[in-house]
Every structure is written in structure tokens, then in C-alpha cells.
Amino acid sequence: MLALLNAVLAFGHSTIRTPHADFYTARAVTSRHASVQPRCGAALDDLSESVTQRSRTTRPPVFNEVCEQTGITLSRYMCEVGRANPNLNDLETLISSIQTACKTIGSLVARAHITGTVGAHGSGGSINIQGEEQKKLDVITNDVLKKALRFTGKMGVIASEEEDIPLDVESDEQIPMYDFAPILDETSRYIAVFDPLDGSSNVDAGIPTGTIFGIFEQNDEECVICDDDLDECDPAKSERAMRCVQSTLQPGSNLVASGYCLYSSSTFFCLTLGAGVNIFTLDPNIGEFILTHPNVKIPQRGNIYSVNEANRQQWDLPMQEYISALQKGEGQSGTRYTSRYIGSMVGDVHRTLIYGGLFAYPADSKNPDGKLRLLYEAAPMAFLIEQAGGLALTGKTRVMDLLPKSVHQRVPLVLGSRDDVLECRSFYESLSDEALTKRCLSRLAPGQRLDDTMDQTQDAVAVDVDGDGLVDRIERMALDP
């Protein structure tokens, strides 16, 4: 029976399995990427180096025996991941800290009306770097997750949606230092990016909320963040500070892990390490996340779309026409789609992952680059959705290919079932709109390689025709047979 379950789950299955299911044959998954040359604005031009989109292989764990009372806990899952992939041992510590933070945040959210932590932070005038009013729980949960990661001993940089600039963990005087020579010093190996409480404005109404996170490997040892604004740093620290910010500006294809925690009817912890997607459910009786949805695969096509239609008249024309086609049953499937929208990204994406269909926060005339943050929301979710067999685009461009130009850059987002997202893209491709095309190209860097056929192979390049530093068109490349 165990062998059968291992075999079935290795190839993926869309149905929900029990937490006692043994799973995964030792099937290595390799992601293929190429090197690209970033242009992250004038401030970073002097520091530009090739950002390598790493090729890595992640081997799924094998469970030959499972406790009938607990099933496979997230802790055991990560232990087995470390055994199967010694190079990922440090992730066990990071995921352990993140899951502890998520349990804490889940408790804070559940008790918010009892403890009086609903409503705006302070007197209501607290605004974060995004220009959004901070809720009390935004500040509290950001502190919880930040502290959980700071003291793992594995972080180099932490970047939060609620922080103005990334936090340099290496120079943090509160981190204990011990007097010994490590065999291999990897104390600053990783960079964490996160949105501590997505949908925090919904807490007051008891609507589902969530935490989103992504983990990169740090590619620059000379990293320090200035206490003041970068422009006011002393010259000796300024360059290193810029390098630290630049090390955070990595494409989604460099993520080694991403996931979310949904605080709803149950508390779900959804995780990818680059070899499929697994969902764990918090068992309040033992205080552990238990594997309940192994090797999740999003349906190839769904019949639900999730988008805030209040902005419909301000959307780009392709999105308006696409949603109209779905409503009328005039899309490729010939089926009339149903609308479901919570207004909390984690909740909407979770439903889309389980049932299929499409989630979108498109550009509009007020927000031509959308409202979702590339580093903290779009890229981590895109990595996870693609690992489940789906697709995530800005409309035309694959989100995983985008090189962030700032730590708080916003992008439009369309993600979900592969066929649905590709159909949406076809509406963008069929419309000849010079302004829309220019806006899409502005998110790319000259010389950047792209996946234009959406098969996770970089087969096109962004070209600057007139030498002004801006991308004018995308050209297909000749690939090796």
C-alpha cells in the first residue's frame, strides 16, 4: 500500500489525501534557467553584475513509514527534505521558524477582537512605505515574523512589505555571536521576503487573511544596510548598502522556497521547495501542521474567475474583453464562469489552487502597474502556482522572469490554471495597443532573457534597438536542439 501511494503521489494527483498517506518516490526535479543582465535604474548601474538564475535540482522526500496518530508533520517533512537534499539542510531551520511565526499570527488573528488588536495602528495616521494605512496587526505580525527569522542564524537580509528598506541581519547587534570557528560559515546564506499579514483590512470583519513568504539565496557577501536613507549614507557604507539592496532584487526564478499560510476555517500552510506543492493543515490538538494535501496539482482549466470587478471600467481593454467572454460563455471552453472574490489574496489564490480557474489583480488607469508587490506577493505566489502546474503572468510576461527594479515594485498579476491564463494572454497578444505594449516592455531590462512560449525555457530576449537603455521589442532566440 505504501509503495502504491508513493508511486501515485510522485506523479501528482489533484484529489485530497489523508495525512497518513506515505508518498513520493525519489524523483529529482530540475529547474532550467539562464543568466541575465539587470538594469535596476541609475542608482544601481555602477553596481550591475549578472544576476544568475540558478539551475538547481530538488529531490522530493520518501516516507516509508508514518505515525498513524500524527501523520506527516511539517517538521518531519523538512527533516526528510534535508536528508534527501543535504544542500537544503538550512531550510529546515527557516521553515521551522516560519511555521512557528504563522501559528503565532494565526492565534493573534483569531483573538484580535478579544485582545483589542483590530483597527488602525496608533491614532490611525500610521502609513507604511506603500502609502497604505497600517493596521495594528500589520505592525505586530511584521515584528513576529521578522524576529522569528532574525534569530535563525541563517539570514543575511530580511525584506518586508511593511519596512521601508531591507533589514541587514549580519550587522544586527542583538544577534548573539559565539566565539568559535565554524566548519562552514553559512550564517548569512538566505534572504527572506514576506508580507506578514495580507488582507489585514479584513480582520475587523472576520474575513480570511494570510502570510506570504519567499526565500532566496544571497549572492553578495559585502552587504550592509544604512540606518538612514541610502542617499544620506556615508560614502564608505553607501556602495555596500546598494549591493545589499541589489542582492534582494532577484527574479522569482531564483527562489529556493515560497509559500503562504492561510488563516481561515482551518490554518493551512502551503509550501514549495521547487519540487511540487504540499499543503499542511494545523491540528490544534497537537499544535502541528499535518500534511493533508500532498503534491497538489491545479486543474488545467477551471470555471471560476476571481477579480475585483469594481475597477472593471478602468482595466486595460484586453482584461475587460476576456472577463466579458468568460461571463457570456464565449471563451475557449464554451462554459460560463462563476465569479468568486474574497478580497484577500491568500484566500483567493488558495481557492484557485484547489479548484482551478483564475485570480487576477490587473492594471487599471489609476494603477497602471497594478497594486501587488513583485517581491513580497507576485513572485512567491507565481513560483508556487507554477510548481503546481499553473501559470502566472503580468498579462503578457511571465512573472518569474521579471527583474525587480526596487524592493517595493508593483506589477499586475494574472495567475491560475494554465489554460485559463494562456487564454487571458491571447487577448493581450491580439490587441495592438502601443501604450500597453510600451508599459509591458518597460518592466524588462535590455538583454534580459524570457520565457515567451510559457514552457519554463528561456527562448526570447528583450532588445534595445536604439540604444537608449529601454526595451523596444522581444525577439525569439535560436535554441540548441
Coordinates of C-alpha atoms in Angstrom, one line a residue:
M1 CA 0.0 0.0 0.0
L2 CA 2.8 2.4 0.9
A3 CA 4.6 1.7 -2.4
L4 CA 1.4 2.3 -4.3
L5 CA 0.8 5.7 -2.6
N6 CA 4.4 6.6 -3.2
A7 CA 4.0 5.9 -6.9
V8 CA 0.7 7.8 -7.2
L9 CA 1.8 10.9 -5.4
A10 CA 5.1 11.0 -7.3
F11 CA 3.2 11.6 -10.5
G12 CA 0.8 14.0 -8.8
H13 CA -2.9 13.8 -8.1
S14 CA -5.5 16.5 -7.8
T15 CA -7.5 14.8 -5.1
I16 CA -7.0 15.3 -1.4
R17 CA -5.2 12.6 0.5
T18 CA -5.3 11.7 4.2
P19 CA -2.4 12.9 6.5
H20 CA -1.4 9.3 6.9
A21 CA -0.5 8.8 3.3
D22 CA 3.0 7.8 2.5
F23 CA 4.3 9.5 -0.6
Y24 CA 6.9 10.5 -3.1
T25 CA 9.3 8.3 -4.9
A26 CA 12.8 9.8 -5.2
R27 CA 12.2 11.9 -8.3
A28 CA 14.6 14.7 -8.9
V29 CA 13.1 18.0 -10.4
T30 CA 15.5 20.3 -12.1
S31 CA 14.7 24.0 -13.0
R32 CA 16.4 25.4 -16.1
H33 CA 17.4 29.0 -16.2
A34 CA 19.9 31.3 -17.8
S35 CA 22.0 34.3 -16.9
V36 CA 20.5 37.7 -17.4
Q37 CA 21.9 41.2 -17.2
P38 CA 19.9 43.6 -14.9
R39 CA 19.4 47.3 -15.3
C40 CA 17.8 48.3 -12.0
G41 CA 17.9 52.1 -12.5
A42 CA 20.6 54.7 -12.4
A43 CA 21.4 54.1 -8.8
L44 CA 22.4 50.5 -9.5
D45 CA 24.0 50.9 -12.9
D46 CA 27.5 51.2 -11.4
L47 CA 27.0 48.0 -9.4
S48 CA 25.4 46.0 -12.2
E49 CA 26.5 42.4 -12.3
S50 CA 24.9 39.4 -14.0
V51 CA 22.1 38.0 -11.9
T52 CA 22.3 34.3 -12.3
Q53 CA 19.1 32.5 -12.4
R54 CA 20.4 29.3 -10.8
S55 CA 19.8 25.8 -12.1
R56 CA 19.0 23.5 -9.2
T57 CA 17.8 20.1 -8.5
T58 CA 15.4 19.3 -5.6
R59 CA 14.8 15.7 -4.7
P60 CA 11.4 15.1 -3.0
P61 CA 11.5 13.1 0.2
V62 CA 10.4 9.5 0.7
F63 CA 8.3 8.3 3.7
N64 CA 8.4 4.5 4.2
E65 CA 6.6 4.7 7.5
V66 CA 4.2 7.2 9.0
C67 CA 2.8 7.5 12.5
E68 CA -0.8 6.6 12.4
Q69 CA -1.7 9.2 15.1
T70 CA 0.1 12.3 13.7
G71 CA 0.6 11.6 10.0
I72 CA 3.4 13.5 8.4
T73 CA 4.1 16.7 10.2
L74 CA 5.8 19.7 8.6
S75 CA 8.7 19.3 10.9
R76 CA 9.2 15.7 9.8
Y77 CA 8.7 16.6 6.2
M78 CA 11.5 19.2 6.4
C79 CA 13.8 16.7 8.2
E80 CA 13.3 14.3 5.3
V81 CA 13.9 17.1 2.8
G82 CA 17.2 17.8 4.5
R83 CA 18.2 14.1 4.3
A84 CA 17.3 13.9 0.6
N85 CA 18.9 17.3 -0.2
P86 CA 21.9 18.0 2.2
N87 CA 22.3 21.4 0.5
L88 CA 18.9 22.4 1.8
N89 CA 19.5 21.5 5.4
D90 CA 19.4 25.1 6.5
L91 CA 15.9 25.5 5.1
E92 CA 14.7 23.1 7.9
T93 CA 15.6 25.8 10.4
L94 CA 14.0 28.6 8.3
I95 CA 10.7 26.8 7.7
S96 CA 10.6 25.8 11.4
S97 CA 10.8 29.4 12.4
I98 CA 8.3 30.5 9.7
Q99 CA 5.7 27.9 10.8
T100 CA 6.1 29.0 14.5
A101 CA 5.5 32.6 13.4
C102 CA 2.5 31.5 11.4
K103 CA 1.0 29.7 14.4
T104 CA 1.5 32.8 16.5
I105 CA 0.0 35.1 13.8
G106 CA -3.0 32.7 13.4
S107 CA -3.6 32.9 17.2
L108 CA -3.3 36.7 17.1
V109 CA -5.8 37.0 14.2
A110 CA -8.2 34.6 15.9
R111 CA -8.1 36.6 19.2
A112 CA -7.9 40.0 17.7
H113 CA -11.4 41.1 18.7
I114 CA -10.8 39.8 22.3
T115 CA -7.4 41.5 22.7
G116 CA -8.4 44.7 21.0
T117 CA -5.9 44.5 18.2
V118 CA -8.3 45.3 15.5
G119 CA -8.4 48.7 13.7
A120 CA -5.7 51.1 12.6
H121 CA -2.3 51.3 14.3
G122 CA -1.8 54.2 16.7
S123 CA -4.2 57.0 16.2
G124 CA -5.0 55.9 12.6
G125 CA -2.3 58.0 10.9
S126 CA 0.4 55.4 10.6
I127 CA 1.2 54.9 6.9
N128 CA 3.6 52.2 5.5
I129 CA 6.1 52.6 2.7
Q130 CA 3.3 51.6 0.3
G131 CA 1.2 54.6 1.3
E132 CA -1.3 52.4 2.9
E133 CA -2.8 52.8 6.4
Q134 CA -1.2 50.3 8.8
K135 CA -3.5 48.2 10.9
K136 CA -2.4 47.2 14.4
L137 CA -1.9 43.6 13.3
D138 CA 0.3 44.7 10.4
V139 CA 2.8 46.1 12.9
I140 CA 2.6 43.2 15.4
T141 CA 2.7 40.4 12.8
N142 CA 5.6 42.0 11.0
D143 CA 7.6 42.0 14.3
V144 CA 6.7 38.4 14.9
L145 CA 7.9 37.1 11.6
K146 CA 10.9 39.4 11.5
K147 CA 12.1 38.2 14.9
A148 CA 11.4 34.6 14.1
L149 CA 13.7 34.8 11.0
R150 CA 16.4 37.1 12.5
F151 CA 17.4 34.6 15.1
T152 CA 17.7 31.5 12.9
G153 CA 21.4 32.2 12.3
K154 CA 20.8 31.6 8.5
M155 CA 19.6 35.0 7.3
G156 CA 21.6 37.7 5.6
V157 CA 18.8 40.1 4.7
I158 CA 15.1 40.3 5.6
A159 CA 12.7 42.4 3.4
S160 CA 9.2 43.1 4.4
E161 CA 6.3 44.8 2.8
E162 CA 5.9 46.8 6.0
E163 CA 9.5 48.0 6.1
D164 CA 11.0 51.0 4.1
I165 CA 14.2 49.1 3.3
P166 CA 15.6 45.6 3.8
L167 CA 17.0 44.7 7.2
D168 CA 20.6 43.6 7.3
V169 CA 20.7 40.7 9.8
E170 CA 24.5 40.3 9.8
S171 CA 25.1 43.7 11.4
D172 CA 22.3 43.3 13.9
E173 CA 23.9 43.9 17.3
Q174 CA 21.0 41.9 19.0
I175 CA 22.1 38.7 17.3
P176 CA 24.3 36.6 19.7
M177 CA 27.8 35.9 18.5
Y178 CA 29.7 32.9 19.6
D179 CA 33.5 32.5 19.9
F180 CA 34.3 29.5 17.7
A181 CA 35.3 28.8 14.2
P182 CA 32.5 27.1 12.2
I183 CA 33.4 24.3 9.8
L184 CA 31.4 26.0 7.1
D185 CA 30.2 29.5 7.7
E186 CA 26.7 29.9 6.1
T187 CA 25.2 32.2 8.7
S188 CA 24.0 34.7 6.1
R189 CA 23.1 32.3 3.3
Y190 CA 19.5 33.3 2.7
I191 CA 17.3 36.3 2.0
A192 CA 13.7 36.3 3.2
V193 CA 10.9 38.4 1.6
F194 CA 7.4 38.5 3.1
D195 CA 4.0 40.1 3.5
P196 CA 3.3 39.4 7.2
L197 CA -0.5 39.8 7.0
D198 CA -2.0 40.0 3.6
G199 CA -5.6 41.3 3.7
S200 CA -5.2 42.8 7.2
S201 CA -8.0 45.2 6.5
N202 CA -10.3 42.2 6.5
V203 CA -9.5 41.2 10.1
D204 CA -12.1 43.6 11.5
A205 CA -14.8 41.7 9.5
G206 CA -13.5 38.2 10.3
I207 CA -12.6 37.5 6.6
P208 CA -9.7 35.1 5.9
T209 CA -6.2 36.6 5.8
G210 CA -2.7 35.2 5.3
T211 CA 1.0 35.4 5.3
I212 CA 3.1 35.2 2.1
F213 CA 6.9 34.4 2.1
G214 CA 9.7 33.7 -0.3
I215 CA 13.3 32.6 0.3
F216 CA 16.3 33.5 -2.0
E217 CA 19.9 32.6 -1.7
Q218 CA 22.2 35.6 -1.0
N219 CA 24.6 36.3 -3.8
D220 CA 26.7 39.1 -2.2
E221 CA 28.8 38.9 0.9
E222 CA 29.5 42.6 1.1
C223 CA 26.2 43.6 2.5
V224 CA 25.2 46.3 5.0
I225 CA 22.1 48.4 5.3
C226 CA 22.4 52.1 6.4
D227 CA 20.3 53.3 9.2
D228 CA 19.5 56.4 7.2
D229 CA 18.3 57.0 3.7
L230 CA 20.6 55.5 1.1
D231 CA 21.4 58.9 -0.3
E232 CA 22.5 60.1 3.1
C233 CA 24.8 57.2 3.9
D234 CA 28.5 57.9 4.4
P235 CA 30.4 57.0 1.2
A236 CA 32.1 54.1 2.8
K237 CA 28.8 52.3 3.6
S238 CA 26.8 53.6 0.6
E239 CA 28.1 51.2 -2.0
R240 CA 27.8 48.1 0.3
A241 CA 24.2 49.2 1.1
M242 CA 23.4 49.4 -2.5
R243 CA 24.8 46.0 -3.0
C244 CA 22.6 44.7 -0.2
V245 CA 19.5 46.1 -1.8
Q246 CA 20.6 44.7 -5.2
S247 CA 21.1 41.2 -3.7
T248 CA 17.4 41.3 -2.7
L249 CA 16.4 42.3 -6.2
Q250 CA 16.3 38.8 -7.6
P251 CA 13.9 37.3 -10.2
G252 CA 11.3 34.8 -9.0
S253 CA 13.2 32.1 -10.8
N254 CA 15.9 32.4 -8.1
L255 CA 13.5 31.5 -5.3
V256 CA 14.5 28.3 -3.4
A257 CA 11.3 28.2 -1.4
S258 CA 8.0 30.1 -1.2
G259 CA 4.6 29.7 0.4
Y260 CA 1.7 31.1 2.3
C261 CA -0.2 30.5 5.5
L262 CA -4.0 30.9 5.3
Y263 CA -5.9 31.8 8.5
S264 CA -9.5 30.7 7.8
S265 CA -11.8 27.8 8.8
S266 CA -8.6 25.9 9.2
T267 CA -5.0 27.2 9.2
F268 CA -3.3 26.0 6.1
F269 CA 0.5 26.1 5.4
C270 CA 1.2 25.8 1.7
L271 CA 4.8 25.2 0.7
T272 CA 7.0 24.7 -2.4
L273 CA 10.7 23.9 -2.4
G274 CA 10.9 23.7 -6.1
A275 CA 9.7 20.1 -6.4
G276 CA 5.9 20.4 -6.3
V277 CA 3.5 21.9 -3.8
N278 CA 2.3 20.5 -0.5
I279 CA -0.4 21.8 1.9
F280 CA -0.3 21.2 5.6
T281 CA -3.2 21.8 8.0
L282 CA -2.8 22.9 11.6
D283 CA -4.0 20.3 14.1
P284 CA -4.9 22.4 17.1
N285 CA -4.9 19.3 19.3
I286 CA -1.2 18.7 18.9
G287 CA -0.1 22.1 17.7
E288 CA 1.5 20.8 14.5
F289 CA 1.0 21.3 10.8
I290 CA 0.0 17.9 9.2
L291 CA 0.3 17.1 5.6
T292 CA -3.2 16.9 4.2
H293 CA -2.8 17.8 0.5
P294 CA 0.3 16.2 -0.9
N295 CA 1.7 17.1 -4.3
V296 CA -1.1 19.5 -5.2
K297 CA -1.8 20.0 -8.9
I298 CA -4.0 22.8 -10.1
P299 CA -6.6 21.8 -12.7
Q300 CA -5.6 22.5 -16.2
R301 CA -8.7 24.7 -16.6
G302 CA -11.3 25.9 -14.1
N303 CA -14.6 27.6 -14.2
I304 CA -14.1 30.4 -11.6
Y305 CA -12.6 33.8 -12.0
S306 CA -11.5 36.0 -9.0
V307 CA -11.1 39.7 -9.6
N308 CA -12.3 43.0 -8.2
E309 CA -14.9 44.0 -10.8
A310 CA -15.4 47.4 -9.2
N311 CA -12.4 48.5 -11.2
R312 CA -13.6 47.0 -14.5
Q313 CA -14.1 50.2 -16.4
Q314 CA -10.5 51.2 -15.6
W315 CA -8.9 47.9 -16.7
D316 CA -6.9 47.6 -19.9
L317 CA -9.2 46.6 -22.8
P318 CA -7.9 43.0 -23.1
M319 CA -8.9 42.2 -19.5
Q320 CA -12.3 43.7 -20.0
E321 CA -12.9 41.7 -23.1
Y322 CA -11.6 38.5 -21.5
I323 CA -13.8 38.7 -18.4
S324 CA -16.8 39.5 -20.6
A325 CA -16.1 36.4 -22.6
L326 CA -16.0 34.2 -19.5
Q327 CA -19.3 35.7 -18.2
K328 CA -21.1 35.0 -21.5
G329 CA -19.6 31.5 -22.1
E330 CA -17.8 32.8 -25.2
G331 CA -14.3 31.7 -24.1
Q332 CA -12.4 28.7 -25.3
S333 CA -14.2 26.3 -23.0
G334 CA -17.7 27.5 -24.0
T335 CA -18.6 27.5 -20.3
R336 CA -20.0 30.4 -18.4
Y337 CA -17.6 31.1 -15.4
T338 CA -18.6 31.9 -11.9
S339 CA -17.2 34.9 -10.0
R340 CA -15.7 34.4 -6.5
Y341 CA -13.8 37.2 -4.9
I342 CA -12.8 37.5 -1.2
G343 CA -10.5 40.5 -1.4
S344 CA -7.7 38.7 0.4
M345 CA -5.1 37.5 -2.0
V346 CA -4.1 34.4 0.0
G347 CA -7.7 33.2 0.3
D348 CA -8.4 33.8 -3.4
V349 CA -5.2 32.1 -4.5
H350 CA -5.8 29.2 -2.2
R351 CA -9.3 28.6 -3.7
T352 CA -7.8 29.0 -7.2
L353 CA -5.1 26.4 -6.4
I354 CA -7.6 23.9 -5.2
Y355 CA -10.5 24.4 -7.6
G356 CA -8.7 25.9 -10.6
G357 CA -9.6 28.9 -12.6
L358 CA -8.0 32.3 -12.4
F359 CA -7.1 35.0 -9.9
A360 CA -6.2 38.5 -11.2
Y361 CA -5.3 41.9 -9.9
P362 CA -4.8 43.6 -13.2
A363 CA -3.5 47.1 -14.1
D364 CA -6.0 49.9 -14.4
S365 CA -5.9 53.6 -15.3
K366 CA -5.3 54.6 -11.6
N367 CA -2.7 51.9 -11.0
P368 CA -1.0 51.2 -14.4
D369 CA 1.4 48.8 -12.8
G370 CA -1.1 47.1 -10.6
K371 CA -1.1 47.1 -6.8
L372 CA 0.6 43.8 -5.8
R373 CA 4.3 43.8 -4.8
L374 CA 6.6 41.8 -7.1
L375 CA 9.0 40.6 -4.4
Y376 CA 6.6 40.1 -1.5
E377 CA 3.4 38.8 -3.2
A378 CA 3.6 38.2 -7.0
A379 CA 6.9 36.3 -7.3
P380 CA 6.4 33.9 -4.3
M381 CA 2.8 33.1 -5.5
A382 CA 4.0 32.7 -9.1
F383 CA 6.6 30.2 -8.0
L384 CA 4.1 28.2 -6.0
I385 CA 1.4 28.2 -8.7
E386 CA 3.9 27.2 -11.4
Q387 CA 5.1 24.3 -9.2
A388 CA 1.5 23.1 -9.1
G389 CA 1.3 23.1 -12.9
G390 CA -0.3 26.6 -13.3
L391 CA 1.0 29.8 -14.8
A392 CA 1.4 33.4 -13.6
L393 CA 1.7 36.4 -15.9
T394 CA 1.5 40.2 -15.8
G395 CA -0.8 39.9 -18.8
K396 CA 1.9 39.2 -21.4
T397 CA 5.1 38.5 -19.4
R398 CA 5.9 35.6 -17.1
V399 CA 6.2 36.9 -13.6
M400 CA 9.0 34.6 -12.7
D401 CA 11.2 36.3 -15.4
L402 CA 10.9 39.8 -14.0
L403 CA 13.9 41.5 -12.6
P404 CA 12.8 43.8 -9.7
K405 CA 13.8 47.4 -10.1
S406 CA 13.0 48.3 -6.5
V407 CA 12.2 46.4 -3.3
H408 CA 8.6 47.7 -3.4
Q409 CA 7.9 47.5 -7.2
R410 CA 4.3 46.7 -8.1
V411 CA 3.2 44.6 -11.0
P412 CA -0.2 43.4 -12.5
L413 CA -0.9 39.8 -11.8
V414 CA -2.9 37.0 -13.5
L415 CA -2.4 33.5 -12.2
G416 CA -4.2 30.2 -12.0
S417 CA -4.9 27.2 -14.3
R418 CA -2.6 27.1 -17.2
D419 CA -5.2 27.1 -20.0
D420 CA -7.2 29.9 -18.4
V421 CA -4.1 32.1 -18.0
L422 CA -2.9 31.4 -21.6
E423 CA -6.4 32.3 -22.9
C424 CA -6.2 35.6 -21.0
R425 CA -2.8 36.2 -22.5
S426 CA -4.2 35.7 -26.0
F427 CA -6.5 38.7 -25.5
Y428 CA -3.4 40.8 -24.7
E429 CA -1.5 39.4 -27.7
S430 CA -4.3 40.1 -30.1
L431 CA -4.7 43.7 -29.3
S432 CA -2.4 46.3 -30.9
D433 CA -2.1 49.0 -28.3
E434 CA 1.2 50.9 -28.4
A435 CA 0.8 52.4 -24.9
L436 CA 0.1 49.0 -23.4
T437 CA 3.0 47.4 -25.2
K438 CA 5.3 50.1 -24.1
R439 CA 4.2 49.7 -20.5
C440 CA 4.8 45.9 -20.6
L441 CA 8.3 46.4 -22.2
S442 CA 9.2 49.0 -19.5
R443 CA 9.3 46.2 -16.9
L444 CA 12.0 44.4 -18.8
A445 CA 15.8 45.0 -19.0
P446 CA 17.8 45.1 -22.3
G447 CA 19.4 41.8 -22.8
Q448 CA 17.1 40.0 -20.4
R449 CA 16.1 36.5 -21.5
L450 CA 12.5 35.5 -21.3
D451 CA 10.2 32.5 -21.5
D452 CA 7.9 33.7 -24.3
T453 CA 6.4 30.3 -25.0
M454 CA 5.5 29.7 -21.3
D455 CA 7.2 26.3 -21.1
Q456 CA 9.8 27.4 -18.5
T457 CA 12.5 27.6 -21.1
Q458 CA 14.0 31.0 -21.8
D459 CA 13.6 31.3 -25.5
A460 CA 13.5 35.0 -26.2
V461 CA 15.5 38.2 -25.4
A462 CA 14.5 41.8 -24.7
V463 CA 16.1 44.0 -27.2
D464 CA 17.1 47.7 -27.0
V465 CA 17.0 48.7 -30.7
D466 CA 18.0 52.4 -30.5
G467 CA 20.5 52.2 -27.6
D468 CA 18.5 54.4 -25.1
G469 CA 18.6 51.8 -22.4
L470 CA 14.9 50.9 -22.9
V471 CA 13.5 47.7 -24.3
D472 CA 11.8 48.2 -27.7
R473 CA 10.8 44.6 -28.6
I474 CA 11.2 41.0 -27.8
E475 CA 12.9 38.6 -30.2
R476 CA 12.9 34.8 -30.2
M477 CA 16.3 33.1 -29.8
A478 CA 17.6 30.1 -31.7
L479 CA 17.8 27.3 -29.1
D480 CA 20.1 24.3 -29.1
P481 CA 18.4 21.2 -30.3

